[in-house]
Amino acid sequence: QSVLTQPPSASGTPGQRVTISCSGSSSNIGSNYVYWYQQLPGTAPKLLIYRNNQRPSGVPDRFSGSKSGTSASLAISGLRSEDEADYYCAAWDDSLRVFGGGTKLTVL
Amino acid sequence: EVQLVESGGGLVQPGGSLRLSCAASGFTFSSYAMHWVRQAPGKGLEYVSAISSNGGSTYYANSVKGRFTISRDNSKNTLYLQMGSLRAEDMAVYYCARGDYILTGYYDYWGQGTLVTVSS
């Protein structure tokens, strides 16, 4: 059972802006950085956002992260077909249940 | 170029053992904490275990504590996961990942994964 709660699914049409939420508590998001991972079908996860809102080199600025209190969100603007993937939030928690349950993003 | 290559997965009977390896290259392995994350078929990511850069500290998810042992050989740039008393629920793709610290949600490089199948 994940301690970080994400919606199981999200969808949007090309060009739209979509957001994925991640809800936690004071023991994880509330006291630690939030990270976001993108997992394309059949591949390993890829770091998308680190330290709440930082993008690794090579990640388009269409992807942005934010955090407020015990919640975080990932926003994808200018949605593209290649963004169809599973997205996971992560934050350290002493229970070692680090990852959210994941959100499957469908580009309609 | 940073590379992590897992090996050692395969079919094992319930109650059996298996050792996974993760060969690292392209960075100073001994300077980084390393992590194992697994993904059961059709399911989400599950954190499994972590080890500090010098191997002196280790952490385990409750689901594997007492059955799995993480270790590393910095002279060989290799991370290990010794798995014992395997159960059906341990069946998953196991990924090794590089972290910035041992207690972290930051994993900047991942291997391609190795599949562990637990079945009689």
XYZ file of C-alpha atoms in Angstrom:
228
model
C 0.000 0.000 0.000
C 1.511 3.311 -1.129
C 1.725 6.203 1.302
C 1.686 8.611 -1.631
C -1.680 8.798 -3.373
C -1.959 9.418 -7.098
C -4.970 9.176 -9.387
C -4.760 5.896 -11.287
C -5.400 7.551 -14.619
C -5.333 10.864 -16.431
C -5.899 11.871 -20.014
C -5.675 14.777 -22.398
C -5.599 15.680 -26.044
C -2.498 16.840 -27.921
C -1.573 20.396 -27.002
C -3.505 20.352 -23.736
C -2.118 20.899 -20.270
C -2.605 18.086 -17.773
C -1.725 17.817 -14.130
C -1.124 14.763 -11.980
C -1.464 15.068 -8.237
C 0.422 13.306 -5.460
C -0.874 13.482 -1.908
C 1.182 12.475 1.094
C 1.757 13.419 4.701
C 4.122 15.265 6.989
C 6.419 12.232 7.141
C 7.108 12.161 3.428
C 6.166 15.062 1.151
C 5.798 17.428 4.062
C 9.414 16.989 5.130
C 11.274 15.766 2.046
C 11.789 16.562 -1.600
C 9.416 15.214 -4.213
C 10.565 13.482 -7.357
C 8.696 12.436 -10.491
C 9.470 9.528 -12.785
C 8.213 8.716 -16.249
C 7.992 5.113 -17.363
C 7.333 4.514 -21.020
C 5.880 1.110 -21.912
C 8.431 -1.676 -21.575
C 11.222 0.567 -20.306
C 12.870 1.476 -17.021
C 11.676 4.562 -15.147
C 13.329 7.860 -15.985
C 13.869 10.769 -13.615
C 11.664 13.628 -14.772
C 11.636 16.118 -11.883
C 13.873 16.285 -8.824
C 13.843 18.381 -5.666
C 10.198 19.359 -6.209
C 10.623 21.408 -9.357
C 14.013 20.873 -10.973
C 14.396 19.296 -14.398
C 17.371 17.095 -15.250
C 19.275 17.994 -18.358
C 17.375 16.872 -21.437
C 13.891 16.982 -19.932
C 11.715 19.432 -21.891
C 10.417 22.481 -20.056
C 6.903 21.274 -20.882
C 7.279 19.268 -17.698
C 7.095 21.115 -14.387
C 6.707 20.150 -10.759
C 5.416 21.911 -7.699
C 4.904 21.180 -4.029
C 2.744 22.712 -1.355
C 2.562 21.338 2.144
C 1.927 17.615 1.919
C 0.927 17.563 -1.737
C 2.727 17.837 -5.031
C 1.809 17.934 -8.666
C 3.314 17.330 -12.064
C 2.154 19.482 -14.942
C 2.649 18.654 -18.588
C 1.906 21.414 -21.051
C 1.658 21.095 -24.826
C 0.790 17.425 -24.439
C 2.314 15.151 -27.072
C 1.591 11.572 -28.033
C 5.011 10.479 -26.780
C 4.046 11.623 -23.280
C 1.735 8.617 -22.971
C 3.306 6.738 -20.096
C 3.043 5.889 -16.416
C 4.077 8.634 -14.016
C 5.193 8.050 -10.438
C 5.802 10.514 -7.651
C 8.356 9.661 -4.990
C 9.394 11.066 -1.655
C 11.456 9.552 1.108
C 9.423 8.089 3.931
C 10.899 6.235 6.883
C 8.548 3.355 6.122
C 10.498 2.916 2.839
C 7.243 3.121 0.888
C 8.810 5.686 -1.391
C 6.662 5.643 -4.510
C 3.128 6.644 -5.292
C 0.878 4.110 -6.955
C 1.421 5.614 -10.379
C -0.776 7.421 -12.888
C -1.341 6.133 -16.390
C -1.488 9.074 -18.760
C -3.386 8.545 -21.993
C -3.087 10.964 -24.885
C -6.412 10.847 -26.688
C 28.247 7.296 -20.125
C 26.634 5.951 -16.959
C 25.476 2.361 -17.337
C 23.822 -0.046 -14.942
C 23.351 -3.608 -16.136
C 21.428 -6.103 -14.028
C 21.772 -9.852 -14.317
C 20.910 -12.993 -12.413
C 17.172 -13.068 -12.809
C 15.332 -16.214 -13.793
C 12.892 -18.867 -12.702
C 13.086 -20.048 -9.113
C 10.790 -22.218 -7.012
C 8.993 -20.845 -3.967
C 11.338 -20.966 -1.018
C 14.374 -20.818 -3.266
C 17.225 -18.340 -3.531
C 18.663 -16.115 -6.216
C 21.420 -13.508 -6.393
C 21.031 -10.482 -8.582
C 23.970 -8.408 -9.760
C 24.176 -4.880 -11.094
C 27.352 -3.956 -12.948
C 28.056 -0.241 -12.951
C 30.241 1.765 -15.303
C 30.796 5.340 -16.402
C 30.943 6.855 -12.912
C 32.787 6.525 -9.613
C 30.711 3.701 -8.188
C 32.197 3.962 -4.708
C 30.897 7.521 -4.341
C 27.205 6.727 -4.680
C 24.502 5.048 -2.668
C 22.724 2.356 -4.647
C 19.175 1.084 -4.570
C 16.997 -1.799 -5.688
C 13.447 -1.133 -6.863
C 11.054 -3.783 -8.163
C 7.932 -3.856 -10.258
C 5.533 -6.783 -10.224
C 3.848 -7.573 -13.548
C 1.312 -4.867 -14.332
C 1.920 -3.112 -11.006
C 3.670 -0.013 -9.746
C 7.166 0.595 -8.440
C 8.123 -0.773 -5.035
C 11.221 0.270 -3.146
C 13.208 -2.756 -1.996
C 16.571 -1.879 -0.499
C 19.401 0.625 -0.303
C 23.092 0.598 0.563
C 25.420 3.467 1.343
C 28.428 4.255 -0.803
C 30.850 2.363 1.457
C 28.419 -0.445 2.235
C 28.279 0.466 5.891
C 24.551 1.212 6.002
C 21.693 -0.765 4.535
C 17.915 -0.428 4.488
C 15.169 -2.871 3.566
C 11.466 -2.636 2.903
C 9.446 -4.562 5.487
C 8.284 -6.918 2.747
C 11.811 -8.264 2.225
C 13.497 -7.676 5.575
C 15.154 -10.809 6.886
C 14.978 -12.530 3.494
C 16.999 -10.247 1.203
C 20.532 -8.922 1.654
C 21.993 -6.016 -0.273
C 25.742 -5.719 -0.679
C 28.317 -4.163 -2.947
C 31.880 -4.722 -4.093
C 33.368 -1.344 -4.881
C 36.504 -2.982 -6.312
C 34.324 -4.667 -8.910
C 31.825 -1.798 -9.366
C 29.036 -4.228 -8.666
C 25.885 -4.159 -6.558
C 24.204 -7.339 -5.361
C 20.873 -8.462 -4.013
C 20.831 -11.870 -2.378
C 17.234 -13.068 -2.249
C 16.109 -15.979 -0.109
C 12.866 -17.662 0.959
C 11.345 -16.382 -2.237
C 7.589 -16.071 -2.473
C 5.166 -15.673 -5.339
C 4.781 -12.010 -4.415
C 8.504 -11.443 -5.012
C 8.009 -12.072 -8.712
C 8.910 -8.832 -10.445
C 11.347 -6.968 -12.616
C 14.163 -5.825 -10.357
C 15.896 -2.562 -11.177
C 19.085 -1.207 -9.691
C 19.320 2.559 -9.505
C 21.877 5.150 -8.514
C 20.901 7.575 -5.780
C 22.316 10.799 -4.442
C 22.042 9.560 -0.859
C 20.943 6.394 0.857
C 17.739 7.917 2.266
C 16.369 9.436 -0.888
C 13.723 9.378 -3.578
C 16.282 10.567 -6.126
C 17.397 7.908 -8.606
C 19.028 9.449 -11.622
C 20.132 6.335 -13.479
C 18.377 2.993 -13.730
C 19.321 -0.341 -15.206
C 17.146 -2.115 -17.733
C 15.887 -4.544 -15.117
C 16.063 -8.284 -14.626
C 12.988 -10.483 -14.296
C 12.576 -12.805 -11.344
C 9.877 -15.437 -11.722
C 8.837 -17.412 -8.656
C 6.860 -20.476 -9.590
C 6.810 -24.212 -9.065
